[in-house]
């Protein structure tokens, strides 16, 4: 692990995974990580989805919060060593489970009209648990009739260097 990331490893737990397939959702990302033997290493998964007219297309990135900084490093190493799964792994700007809960519990993506597979997933010991109830009335999301290309957002984020880990770090 590069020296400049060592101090981050002691406190950071939240990762952004870029380069996901467009047909991926949060459950698929969770299942992928579970299949890699990482169940229980993370407590939050979310893949933002574009929701026009019933089409569920991801923006090709997702968020994972690990249960500890050590679990985060193990997840980074596992992804670096997996030849079948190639994601660009970066630190998320949102850090920690409480921050993700705060960010999404009152978000329109949690509205009852949104399909479950499009919502964030909260986990405890690898098992899905209910998201905390909102503290205010949730507005129904407004759907655009055309997709705003995620390219600028994704390209800005992809320009950040990915986290490096070698297979010997595991």
Phi, psi and omega in degrees: 000130180304145183301324183293344178264351185301317180294326178295327183296337183284338185232332185283139179231347189253132183241151170247127179253118180254157179089021177288151174299148182293341179267008179283148169228181183300319180296321179295320178295316178301313180299321178297313180293320177299318181295337177274004180083021185256009178302135181091349179277343185224155183234005180206135176220135176209129174242108179300136185237140172273125192247036182281138171042038176087351177280132180244096182243128179282161175273012174073021173214163178206170181239142176225128173254126180270154185290342177202166176297323178295319177296323177298317179294322178295322178295316178301314180296318180297320179291323179294331184266358184264117181286338183272334182246118180237097176246149172275114186258127180223162172289141175280150175287332173273128183236130173096147181301315181301323179294319178293318178299314179299319183292322189253342186297329179253017182274147181298341177295341179271000180300148184299340180282348182272131179299147182305321183292352179259359184259159174299152179246128176254135185231154173223118184054038177083359182249134180295136176234163180293143174287145177303145180297148178295155179261359175213168180293132180273131176278144175293135181298144174269126180263133175281154178276343176231151181277129172280118184303132179283001188306312183299312180299310182295318182294321177300316182288324180290339180289343174288142181293139178289157175290139181254142174207144177257162181293344179275352180282343188297000000 
